[in-house]
Short mmCIF file of C-alpha atoms in Angstrom, two decimals:
data_model
loop_
_atom_site.label_atom_id
_atom_site.label_comp_id
_atom_site.label_asym_id
_atom_site.label_seq_id
_atom_site.Cartn_x
_atom_site.Cartn_y
_atom_site.Cartn_z
CA MET R 1 -84.13 -220.82 -31.63
CA LEU R 2 -83.32 -217.15 -32.17
CA MET R 3 -86.66 -216.54 -33.89
CA THR R 4 -88.46 -218.17 -30.97
CA LEU R 5 -86.70 -215.86 -28.53
CA ILE R 6 -87.53 -212.83 -30.71
CA GLN R 7 -91.21 -213.85 -30.91
CA LYS R 8 -91.32 -214.34 -27.15
CA GLU R 9 -89.85 -210.89 -26.57
CA ILE R 10 -92.27 -209.33 -29.06
CA MET R 11 -95.28 -210.84 -27.32
CA HIS R 12 -93.90 -209.79 -23.92
CA HIS R 13 -93.70 -206.15 -25.02
CA ILE R 14 -97.00 -206.08 -26.95
CA LEU R 15 -98.91 -207.30 -23.89
CA SER R 16 -97.29 -204.72 -21.59
CA ALA R 17 -98.53 -201.24 -20.59
CA ARG R 18 -95.37 -199.62 -21.98
CA PHE R 19 -96.41 -200.68 -25.51
CA VAL R 20 -99.71 -198.82 -25.06
CA ALA R 21 -97.75 -195.74 -23.96
CA LEU R 22 -95.49 -196.09 -27.01
CA LEU R 23 -98.49 -196.32 -29.36
CA LEU R 24 -100.08 -193.24 -27.85
CA MET R 25 -96.85 -191.26 -28.10
CA CYS R 26 -96.31 -192.31 -31.72
CA VAL R 27 -99.88 -191.75 -32.92
CA LEU R 28 -100.34 -188.43 -31.14
CA LEU R 29 -96.94 -186.77 -31.11
CA ILE R 30 -95.43 -187.41 -34.54
CA PRO R 31 -98.40 -186.41 -36.77
CA LEU R 32 -99.23 -183.53 -34.41
CA THR R 33 -95.71 -182.10 -34.48
CA PHE R 34 -95.63 -182.38 -38.28
CA PHE R 35 -98.98 -180.61 -38.58
CA ILE R 36 -98.03 -177.76 -36.22
CA SER R 37 -94.51 -177.34 -37.61
CA TYR R 38 -95.65 -177.14 -41.22
CA ARG R 39 -98.30 -174.53 -40.40
CA HIS R 40 -95.58 -172.52 -38.68
CA HIS R 41 -93.32 -172.92 -41.72
CA ARG R 42 -96.01 -171.69 -44.08
CA GLN R 43 -96.49 -168.58 -41.94
CA ASN R 44 -92.73 -167.97 -42.01
CA GLN R 45 -92.81 -168.38 -45.79
CA VAL R 46 -95.55 -165.75 -46.11
CA ASP R 47 -93.62 -163.38 -43.84
CA TYR R 48 -90.48 -163.89 -45.92
CA GLN R 49 -92.26 -163.15 -49.20
CA GLU R 50 -93.90 -160.04 -47.77
CA ALA R 51 -90.57 -158.79 -46.39
CA VAL R 52 -88.82 -159.26 -49.74
CA LYS R 53 -91.66 -157.53 -51.58
CA ARG R 54 -91.71 -154.64 -49.11
CA ALA R 55 -87.94 -154.14 -49.36
CA SER R 56 -88.13 -154.12 -53.16
CA THR R 57 -90.95 -151.57 -53.14
CA GLU R 58 -89.14 -149.30 -50.69
CA ALA R 59 -85.97 -149.41 -52.78
CA LYS R 60 -87.90 -148.28 -55.86
CA GLU R 61 -89.90 -145.55 -54.14
CA ASN R 62 -87.06 -144.24 -51.98
CA PRO R 63 -83.56 -145.00 -53.34
CA PRO R 64 -81.15 -145.86 -50.51
CA ASP R 65 -79.02 -143.06 -49.12
CA ALA R 66 -75.58 -144.53 -48.42
CA GLN R 67 -74.23 -141.13 -47.38
CA ASP R 68 -75.35 -142.12 -43.88
CA PRO R 69 -72.84 -144.86 -42.87
CA ASP R 70 -75.52 -146.57 -40.71
CA LYS R 71 -78.10 -146.66 -43.51
CA GLU R 72 -78.99 -150.10 -44.92
CA VAL R 73 -78.68 -149.88 -48.69
CA SER R 74 -79.51 -153.54 -49.36
CA LYS R 75 -80.68 -156.67 -47.55
CA LEU R 76 -79.89 -160.36 -47.85
CA PHE R 77 -82.99 -162.27 -46.71
CA LEU R 78 -82.97 -165.76 -45.21
CA LYS R 79 -85.51 -167.99 -46.90
CA PRO R 80 -87.24 -170.54 -44.61
CA THR R 81 -86.55 -174.17 -45.46
CA PRO R 82 -89.42 -176.73 -45.63
CA LEU R 83 -87.26 -179.26 -43.76
CA SER R 84 -87.56 -177.12 -40.62
CA VAL R 85 -90.72 -179.14 -39.88
CA PHE R 86 -88.38 -181.97 -38.86
CA ALA R 87 -85.75 -179.95 -37.00
CA ASN R 88 -86.36 -176.27 -36.33
CA GLY R 89 -82.78 -175.87 -35.20
CA LEU R 90 -81.41 -172.35 -35.67
CA GLU R 91 -84.24 -171.27 -37.98
CA GLU R 92 -85.86 -168.98 -35.40
CA ALA R 93 -82.58 -167.76 -33.91
CA LEU R 94 -80.96 -166.56 -37.15
CA PRO R 95 -81.64 -162.97 -38.27
CA THR R 96 -84.32 -162.72 -40.95
CA TYR R 97 -82.00 -160.59 -43.06
CA LEU R 98 -78.50 -159.09 -43.13
CA GLY R 99 -78.52 -155.34 -43.74
CA MET R 100 -75.59 -153.86 -45.68
CA THR R 101 -74.26 -150.53 -44.35
CA ARG R 102 -70.98 -148.72 -44.84
CA ASN R 103 -70.17 -149.46 -41.20
CA GLY R 104 -70.55 -153.17 -41.88
CA ILE R 105 -73.23 -155.83 -41.82
CA ARG R 106 -76.10 -155.23 -39.44
CA GLN R 107 -78.34 -158.10 -38.42
CA SER R 108 -82.09 -157.73 -38.28
CA THR R 109 -84.09 -158.24 -35.12
CA THR R 110 -84.85 -161.94 -34.85
CA GLY R 111 -88.10 -163.52 -33.72
CA LEU R 112 -86.52 -164.25 -30.33
CA THR R 113 -87.06 -160.68 -29.12
CA GLN R 114 -90.66 -160.75 -30.30
CA THR R 115 -91.67 -164.05 -28.68
CA PRO R 116 -89.21 -164.77 -25.86
CA LEU R 117 -91.65 -166.87 -23.82
CA SER R 118 -92.37 -169.32 -26.62
CA TYR R 119 -88.65 -169.67 -27.30
CA ALA R 120 -87.97 -170.36 -23.62
CA LEU R 121 -90.43 -173.26 -23.71
CA GLY R 122 -88.67 -174.78 -26.72
CA HIS R 123 -89.89 -176.17 -30.05
CA LEU R 124 -92.10 -179.22 -30.34
CA ASP R 125 -90.70 -180.70 -33.52
CA PHE R 126 -89.71 -184.14 -34.75
CA LEU R 127 -86.15 -183.75 -33.49
CA PHE R 128 -87.37 -182.92 -29.98
CA VAL R 129 -89.74 -185.91 -29.97
CA VAL R 130 -86.99 -188.33 -31.02
CA SER R 131 -84.15 -186.92 -28.92
CA THR R 132 -86.19 -186.48 -25.73
CA VAL R 133 -89.36 -188.58 -25.72
CA PHE R 134 -88.30 -191.68 -27.65
CA SER R 135 -84.92 -191.88 -25.93
CA LEU R 136 -86.77 -192.18 -22.61
CA LEU R 137 -89.18 -194.74 -24.04
CA ALA R 138 -86.24 -196.77 -25.36
CA LEU R 139 -84.79 -196.94 -21.86
CA LEU R 140 -88.19 -197.94 -20.45
CA PHE R 141 -88.30 -200.80 -22.95
CA THR R 142 -84.90 -202.18 -21.94
CA PHE R 143 -84.17 -201.31 -18.32
CA ASP R 144 -85.61 -204.67 -17.11
CA ALA R 145 -84.63 -206.81 -20.10
CA VAL R 146 -82.20 -208.78 -17.93
CA ALA R 147 -82.72 -207.28 -14.46
CA GLY R 148 -86.43 -208.11 -14.50
CA GLU R 149 -85.85 -211.74 -15.38
CA ARG R 150 -83.08 -212.05 -12.79
CA GLU R 151 -85.43 -210.64 -10.18
CA THR R 152 -88.22 -213.09 -11.01
CA GLY R 153 -85.83 -215.99 -11.58
CA THR R 154 -87.09 -216.82 -15.09
CA ILE R 155 -83.63 -216.26 -16.60
CA ARG R 156 -82.33 -219.34 -14.79
CA LEU R 157 -85.06 -221.52 -16.29
CA THR R 158 -84.47 -220.09 -19.76
CA LEU R 159 -80.70 -220.53 -19.75
CA ALA R 160 -81.09 -224.01 -18.22
CA ASN R 161 -82.41 -225.13 -21.63
CA ALA R 162 -78.91 -224.88 -23.14
CA ILE R 163 -79.70 -221.59 -24.89
CA PRO R 164 -76.50 -219.66 -25.73
CA ARG R 165 -76.29 -216.43 -23.83
CA ASP R 166 -75.49 -214.39 -26.91
CA ARG R 167 -78.67 -215.61 -28.63
CA PHE R 168 -80.71 -214.94 -25.53
CA LEU R 169 -79.58 -211.32 -25.27
CA LEU R 170 -79.67 -210.80 -29.03
CA GLY R 171 -83.25 -212.07 -29.12
CA LYS R 172 -84.23 -209.60 -26.42
CA LEU R 173 -82.57 -206.71 -28.23
CA MET R 174 -84.00 -207.54 -31.66
CA GLY R 175 -87.49 -208.29 -30.36
CA GLY R 176 -87.70 -205.14 -28.28
CA TYR R 177 -86.26 -202.97 -31.05
CA PHE R 178 -88.72 -204.42 -33.59
CA VAL R 179 -91.71 -203.72 -31.33
CA PHE R 180 -90.43 -200.19 -30.75
CA VAL R 181 -89.56 -199.30 -34.34
CA VAL R 182 -92.67 -200.57 -36.14
CA PRO R 183 -95.14 -198.18 -34.42
CA PHE R 184 -92.59 -195.40 -34.80
CA LEU R 185 -92.23 -195.94 -38.56
CA VAL R 186 -95.98 -196.36 -39.11
CA SER R 187 -96.70 -193.11 -37.28
CA PHE R 188 -93.89 -191.41 -39.17
CA LEU R 189 -95.45 -192.47 -42.50
CA LEU R 190 -98.85 -191.20 -41.34
CA GLY R 191 -97.21 -187.90 -40.44
CA LEU R 192 -95.61 -187.69 -43.89
CA LEU R 193 -98.98 -188.32 -45.52
CA LEU R 194 -100.43 -185.50 -43.44
CA LEU R 195 -97.60 -183.22 -44.57
CA VAL R 196 -98.15 -184.10 -48.22
CA TRP R 197 -101.85 -183.43 -47.79
CA GLN R 198 -100.96 -179.95 -46.47
CA GLY R 199 -98.72 -179.29 -49.48
CA PHE R 200 -95.28 -180.35 -48.26
CA PRO R 201 -92.97 -181.01 -51.29
CA LEU R 202 -91.89 -184.50 -50.19
CA GLY R 203 -91.31 -185.73 -53.74
CA GLU R 204 -88.68 -183.13 -54.60
CA SER R 205 -85.19 -184.48 -55.22
CA ALA R 206 -83.72 -182.12 -52.64
CA ILE R 207 -86.25 -183.12 -49.95
CA PHE R 208 -86.94 -186.87 -50.07
CA PRO R 209 -83.33 -188.14 -49.62
CA ARG R 210 -82.91 -185.83 -46.63
CA VAL R 211 -86.12 -187.16 -45.04
CA VAL R 212 -84.83 -190.73 -45.49
CA SER R 213 -81.50 -189.71 -43.94
CA LEU R 214 -83.28 -188.11 -40.98
CA THR R 215 -85.28 -191.32 -40.46
CA LEU R 216 -82.13 -193.47 -40.47
CA ALA R 217 -80.45 -191.07 -38.01
CA ALA R 218 -83.46 -191.36 -35.68
CA LEU R 219 -83.38 -195.17 -35.85
CA LEU R 220 -79.65 -195.20 -35.08
CA TYR R 221 -80.20 -192.88 -32.11
CA ILE R 222 -82.95 -195.11 -30.74
CA ALA R 223 -80.61 -198.09 -31.11
CA VAL R 224 -78.02 -196.25 -28.97
CA PHE R 225 -80.50 -195.84 -26.13
CA PHE R 226 -81.59 -199.46 -26.47
CA ALA R 227 -77.94 -200.36 -25.94
CA ILE R 228 -77.71 -198.00 -22.92
CA GLY R 229 -80.80 -199.60 -21.38
CA THR R 230 -79.42 -203.09 -21.96
CA VAL R 231 -76.11 -202.20 -20.30
CA ILE R 232 -77.97 -200.87 -17.26
CA SER R 233 -80.14 -203.98 -17.14
CA THR R 234 -77.13 -206.31 -17.13
CA TYR R 235 -75.40 -204.45 -14.29
CA PHE R 236 -78.31 -204.53 -11.82
CA ASP R 237 -80.32 -207.49 -10.54
CA ASN R 238 -83.23 -205.36 -9.31
CA ALA R 239 -85.66 -203.78 -11.82
CA LYS R 240 -86.52 -200.83 -9.59
CA THR R 241 -82.86 -199.92 -9.16
CA ALA R 242 -82.28 -200.29 -12.89
CA LEU R 243 -85.25 -197.97 -13.58
CA ILE R 244 -83.92 -195.27 -11.25
CA VAL R 245 -80.44 -195.48 -12.78
CA ALA R 246 -81.86 -195.44 -16.32
CA PHE R 247 -83.95 -192.36 -15.61
CA SER R 248 -80.98 -190.60 -13.97
CA ILE R 249 -78.76 -191.34 -16.95
CA TRP R 250 -81.47 -190.07 -19.31
CA VAL R 251 -81.75 -186.79 -17.38
CA PHE R 252 -78.01 -186.21 -17.56
CA ALA R 253 -77.50 -187.48 -21.13
CA VAL R 254 -80.47 -185.69 -22.71
CA LEU R 255 -81.29 -182.66 -20.58
CA ILE R 256 -78.15 -181.58 -18.72
CA LEU R 257 -74.82 -182.52 -20.29
CA PRO R 258 -75.44 -181.09 -23.81
CA ARG R 259 -76.20 -177.69 -22.25
CA VAL R 260 -73.45 -177.84 -19.64
CA GLY R 261 -70.90 -178.21 -22.44
CA PHE R 262 -71.68 -174.77 -23.87
CA LEU R 263 -71.98 -173.16 -20.45
CA THR R 264 -68.51 -174.45 -19.64
CA ALA R 265 -67.16 -173.14 -22.94
CA LYS R 266 -68.57 -169.66 -22.24
CA ILE R 267 -66.76 -169.61 -18.91
CA ILE R 268 -63.47 -170.86 -20.32
CA VAL R 269 -63.53 -168.80 -23.55
CA PRO R 270 -65.67 -165.63 -23.12
CA THR R 271 -66.44 -163.49 -26.20
CA ARG R 272 -67.73 -160.04 -27.03
CA THR R 273 -71.28 -159.39 -28.24
CA GLU R 274 -72.25 -158.69 -31.85
CA GLN R 275 -73.50 -155.24 -30.89
CA SER R 276 -70.22 -154.30 -29.21
CA VAL R 277 -68.30 -155.26 -32.37
CA TYR R 278 -70.63 -153.16 -34.53
CA MET R 279 -70.24 -150.17 -32.20
CA GLU R 280 -66.46 -150.59 -32.25
CA LYS R 281 -66.44 -150.40 -36.04
CA ALA R 282 -68.77 -147.38 -36.00
CA ALA R 283 -66.42 -145.59 -33.59
CA LEU R 284 -63.47 -146.51 -35.81
CA ARG R 285 -65.20 -144.98 -38.84
CA ASN R 286 -65.97 -141.76 -36.96
CA ASP R 287 -62.35 -141.41 -35.80
CA LEU R 288 -60.98 -142.03 -39.28
CA LEU R 289 -63.57 -139.65 -40.76
CA LYS R 290 -62.34 -136.80 -38.54
CA GLU R 291 -58.72 -137.60 -39.35
CA LYS R 292 -59.49 -137.77 -43.08
CA GLN R 293 -61.42 -134.49 -43.07
CA GLU R 294 -58.54 -132.71 -41.33
CA LYS R 295 -56.12 -134.03 -43.94
CA ILE R 296 -58.40 -132.95 -46.82
CA ASN R 297 -58.87 -129.48 -45.33
CA LYS R 298 -55.11 -129.09 -44.98
CA LYS R 299 -54.57 -130.06 -48.62
CA MET R 300 -57.32 -127.65 -49.73
CA LEU R 301 -55.70 -124.78 -47.81
CA GLU R 302 -52.33 -125.58 -49.35
CA ALA R 303 -53.80 -125.70 -52.84
CA LEU R 304 -56.28 -122.77 -52.73
CA GLY R 305 -54.89 -120.63 -49.92
CA VAL R 306 -56.79 -118.74 -47.23
CA GLY R 307 -59.60 -116.42 -48.27
CA GLN R 308 -62.57 -116.37 -50.60
CA PHE R 309 -62.53 -118.14 -53.93
CA THR R 310 -65.06 -118.89 -56.62
CA VAL R 311 -66.19 -122.52 -56.93
CA THR R 312 -65.83 -122.98 -60.66
CA GLU R 313 -65.81 -126.23 -62.60
CA GLY R 314 -62.03 -126.18 -62.68
CA VAL R 315 -61.84 -125.67 -58.91
CA GLN R 316 -64.26 -128.56 -58.35
CA GLU R 317 -62.12 -130.85 -60.49
CA LYS R 318 -59.03 -129.78 -58.57
CA LEU R 319 -60.75 -130.44 -55.24
CA ALA R 320 -61.94 -133.82 -56.45
CA GLY R 321 -58.40 -134.66 -57.48
CA LEU R 322 -57.18 -133.73 -54.00
CA ARG R 323 -59.88 -135.71 -52.21
CA ALA R 324 -59.73 -138.90 -54.26
CA PRO R 325 -56.38 -140.32 -53.05
CA VAL R 326 -57.10 -139.33 -49.43
CA GLU R 327 -60.54 -140.96 -49.49
CA GLU R 328 -59.12 -144.13 -51.01
CA GLU R 329 -56.36 -144.20 -48.39
CA TYR R 330 -58.80 -143.92 -45.50
CA ARG R 331 -61.29 -146.28 -47.06
CA GLN R 332 -58.60 -148.95 -47.26
CA LYS R 333 -57.48 -148.12 -43.73
CA PHE R 334 -61.02 -148.54 -42.38
CA GLN R 335 -61.55 -151.74 -44.33
CA ASN R 336 -58.29 -153.27 -43.07
CA GLN R 337 -58.96 -152.39 -39.43
CA ALA R 338 -62.64 -153.42 -39.64
CA ASP R 339 -61.62 -156.76 -41.17
CA LYS R 340 -59.16 -157.23 -38.32
CA ILE R 341 -61.92 -156.61 -35.76
CA ASP R 342 -64.22 -159.06 -37.56
CA ARG R 343 -61.53 -161.73 -37.77
CA GLU R 344 -60.70 -161.45 -34.09
CA TYR R 345 -64.36 -161.63 -33.14
CA GLN R 346 -64.93 -164.60 -35.45
CA ARG R 347 -61.95 -166.42 -33.94
CA GLU R 348 -63.35 -165.86 -30.46
CA GLN R 349 -66.77 -167.15 -31.54
CA ASN R 350 -65.37 -170.20 -33.34
CA ARG R 351 -63.10 -171.12 -30.44
CA GLN R 352 -65.95 -170.92 -27.94
CA GLU R 353 -68.37 -172.82 -30.17
CA GLN R 354 -65.94 -175.59 -31.04
CA LEU R 355 -65.12 -176.09 -27.38
CA GLY R 356 -68.84 -176.22 -26.54
CA GLU R 357 -69.49 -178.73 -29.32
CA THR R 358 -66.66 -180.94 -28.14
CA PHE R 359 -67.89 -180.95 -24.54
CA SER R 360 -71.53 -181.57 -25.53
CA ARG R 361 -70.68 -184.56 -27.72
CA ILE R 362 -70.05 -186.60 -24.61
CA THR R 363 -73.69 -187.66 -25.06
CA PRO R 364 -75.32 -189.14 -28.20
CA THR R 365 -78.14 -186.57 -27.96
CA ALA R 366 -75.85 -183.73 -29.04
CA SER R 367 -74.59 -185.76 -32.02
CA LEU R 368 -78.15 -186.47 -33.16
CA ILE R 369 -79.12 -182.79 -32.84
CA TYR R 370 -76.12 -181.58 -34.88
CA LEU R 371 -76.65 -184.27 -37.52
CA ALA R 372 -80.41 -183.72 -37.83
CA MET R 373 -80.10 -179.92 -38.04
CA ASN R 374 -77.54 -180.11 -40.84
CA LEU R 375 -79.66 -182.64 -42.74
CA ALA R 376 -82.71 -180.38 -42.32
CA GLN R 377 -80.73 -177.27 -43.41
CA THR R 378 -81.35 -175.49 -40.09
CA GLY R 379 -78.02 -176.05 -38.37
CA LYS R 380 -74.50 -174.73 -38.18
CA LEU R 381 -73.79 -175.49 -41.84
CA LYS R 382 -76.74 -173.34 -42.98
CA ARG R 383 -75.82 -170.57 -40.56
CA ASP R 384 -72.21 -170.45 -41.75
CA THR R 385 -73.29 -170.42 -45.40
CA TYR R 386 -75.72 -167.57 -44.65
CA PHE R 387 -73.11 -165.33 -43.01
CA GLN R 388 -70.41 -166.21 -45.55
CA THR R 389 -72.76 -165.23 -48.36
CA GLY R 390 -73.50 -161.97 -46.51
CA ASN R 391 -69.77 -161.23 -46.18
CA ARG R 392 -69.17 -161.88 -49.88
CA TYR R 393 -72.09 -159.63 -50.78
CA TYR R 394 -70.78 -156.88 -48.52
CA ASN R 395 -67.32 -157.10 -50.14
CA GLN R 396 -68.96 -156.81 -53.55
CA LEU R 397 -70.91 -153.74 -52.42
CA ASP R 398 -67.75 -152.21 -50.98
CA GLN R 399 -65.93 -152.58 -54.29
CA ASP R 400 -68.79 -151.59 -56.59
CA TYR R 401 -70.67 -148.99 -54.56
CA PHE R 402 -69.38 -147.89 -51.14
CA LYS R 403 -65.90 -146.89 -52.35
CA ASP R 404 -67.39 -144.13 -54.56
CA ILE R 405 -69.15 -142.43 -51.62
CA SER R 406 -67.40 -139.45 -50.04
CA ASP R 407 -67.91 -138.07 -46.54
CA ASP R 408 -66.54 -134.53 -46.97
CA ALA R 409 -68.89 -131.55 -46.66
CA LEU R 410 -68.84 -130.55 -50.34
CA ALA R 411 -69.69 -134.07 -51.50
CA GLN R 412 -72.54 -134.28 -48.99
CA MET R 413 -73.97 -130.98 -50.26
CA ARG R 414 -73.92 -132.23 -53.85
CA HIS R 415 -75.51 -135.50 -52.72
CA LEU R 416 -78.33 -133.74 -50.82
CA THR R 417 -78.96 -131.45 -53.80
CA GLY R 418 -79.18 -134.42 -56.13
CA ARG R 419 -81.66 -136.27 -53.89
CA ALA R 420 -83.80 -133.13 -53.54
CA MET R 421 -83.97 -132.77 -57.33
CA ALA R 422 -84.80 -136.47 -57.63
CA ARG R 423 -87.74 -136.09 -55.22
CA MET R 424 -89.07 -133.14 -57.22
CA ASN R 425 -88.64 -135.10 -60.43
CA PRO R 426 -89.12 -138.83 -59.66
CA SER R 427 -88.48 -139.78 -63.28
CA ALA R 428 -85.03 -138.23 -63.20
CA ALA R 429 -82.26 -140.47 -64.43
CA SER R 430 -80.10 -139.75 -61.38
CA SER R 431 -82.54 -141.44 -59.00
CA LYS R 432 -82.64 -144.52 -61.17
CA SER R 433 -78.89 -144.71 -61.57
CA GLU R 434 -78.44 -144.47 -57.78
CA ALA R 435 -80.52 -147.61 -57.27
CA GLU R 436 -78.95 -149.37 -60.23
CA LYS R 437 -75.46 -148.89 -58.79
CA ILE R 438 -76.26 -151.34 -55.99
CA PRO R 439 -75.62 -154.98 -56.96
CA PRO R 440 -78.61 -157.24 -56.24
CA ALA R 441 -78.40 -159.62 -53.29
CA PRO R 442 -77.18 -163.10 -54.31
CA ASP R 443 -79.28 -166.23 -53.99
CA LEU R 444 -78.63 -168.14 -50.79
CA THR R 445 -77.86 -171.72 -51.81
CA GLY R 446 -77.71 -174.46 -49.20
CA ALA R 447 -75.29 -177.36 -49.00
CA SER R 448 -76.14 -180.55 -50.84
CA LEU R 449 -77.00 -183.76 -49.01
CA LYS R 450 -73.52 -185.14 -49.76
CA GLU R 451 -71.88 -182.03 -48.30
CA ALA R 452 -74.14 -182.16 -45.24
CA LEU R 453 -73.25 -185.81 -44.61
CA GLU R 454 -69.55 -185.14 -45.08
CA TYR R 455 -69.77 -182.19 -42.70
CA SER R 456 -71.63 -184.31 -40.12
CA MET R 457 -69.70 -187.53 -40.64
CA PHE R 458 -68.08 -187.24 -37.21
CA ASP R 459 -71.52 -187.23 -35.56
CA VAL R 460 -72.63 -190.21 -37.66
CA LEU R 461 -69.53 -192.17 -36.68
CA LEU R 462 -69.94 -191.13 -33.06
CA LEU R 463 -73.49 -192.49 -32.94
CA CYS R 464 -72.30 -195.74 -34.53
CA VAL R 465 -69.47 -195.99 -31.98
CA PHE R 466 -71.89 -195.40 -29.11
CA ALA R 467 -74.20 -198.16 -30.42
CA ILE R 468 -71.42 -200.69 -31.08
CA VAL R 469 -69.41 -200.08 -27.90
CA LEU R 470 -72.43 -200.08 -25.58
CA THR R 471 -73.86 -203.23 -27.17
CA THR R 472 -70.47 -204.93 -26.84
CA VAL R 473 -70.27 -203.92 -23.18
CA ALA R 474 -73.75 -205.35 -22.57
CA PHE R 475 -72.82 -208.70 -24.14
CA LEU R 476 -69.49 -208.95 -22.32
CA LYS R 477 -71.14 -208.20 -19.00
CA PHE R 478 -73.95 -210.69 -19.69
CA PHE R 479 -71.47 -213.45 -20.56
CA ARG R 480 -69.89 -213.06 -17.10
CA LEU R 481 -73.19 -212.64 -15.30
CA ASP R 482 -73.98 -214.97 -12.44
CA VAL R 483 -77.67 -215.79 -12.86
#
């Protein structure tokens, strides 16, 4: 009996105009988005390789001058991930590199300032197609599952044949979901074949399991909207009313509420900008530099007295001995106060973001987006790993390189003299040793699939809860329905 109901529902959908619309969306959108996204990824890959090569060449030809506290002595580049073809996520919003200066970490200009109009229009990727287009199609497939039959009166004839209500509704759900999912999966496979033809590394052990996980997440999300459509259909006896309500819920659930969550968080928990924090640390360094120089000058006057003196090797060693403890004292003072500024700013950012995430998760769309981005290595997990790696690299540079740089006038004169001699004699050992003092940037390793799933487990469970609870509500309402 159940199979008969499923077959009936399948034939009902296949012969409808909505199935034609579904086929067109699947055949056109999924392969097209894969094709466009992978071409964009390959361009980003070329830009990344050229940027790394250019930075390496500049470092060899012109050794970095860390005497200037705003000078970038090294860069940590962000390598594009191939999985961005499925979910672009934060890929375009993150800085292409983190520049290491004595004043702190400076972020590069992102692509957002170069192409603001294209960013405002959004990205046409697989995640957008599933979260926006297929969620609407899922509601269109289910809004009249019960309401349409109640309106025409066919549900009375069907249930008059002693068919259990649970089997009737289950047959509608399974039949409609089957008709929806098959074209989706076929088009998805065609899109993957197109990607492989373009050179996408689908067979790699780090890629294929994530693609499978993304597919399962998309199927679960579609099931949630099938459940939403079924609930709407059981609560209304008119198909037109059910359609209007379904479309209104889709607008709020997909387009409005996920964004309102973060807007609300910005109002409740405002934060400073990244540039204001950087300028605050630069001002702190300048203030401490003046204070340090005054203290060094005072010690020099006490040690050498007022008047002319000959700068001999012994005097230089004495001056260096006077400067060293003062420079270390103020270096530690700057580092402690700069770390305090960074921690306060990070707490503000985390508080605002966590509140925005919590508010946005009122809809399943936000959960799918967070889950898909982390699986595709373009989400919050990748961003946090990127900045944490940059902070560790900066701490390493501070210990191995920045702490040996002095800001007093005599040290700057010696530094300028050494660089001038290096330019006149490029093969001089001093120019090589200056570059060799800088530790190389570490490799940016992403989280494994297991770590990504553990990090996103709350979103997975939330999607499952949405699907189970909404389906249960639909069945309970249908059991009490007066047909």
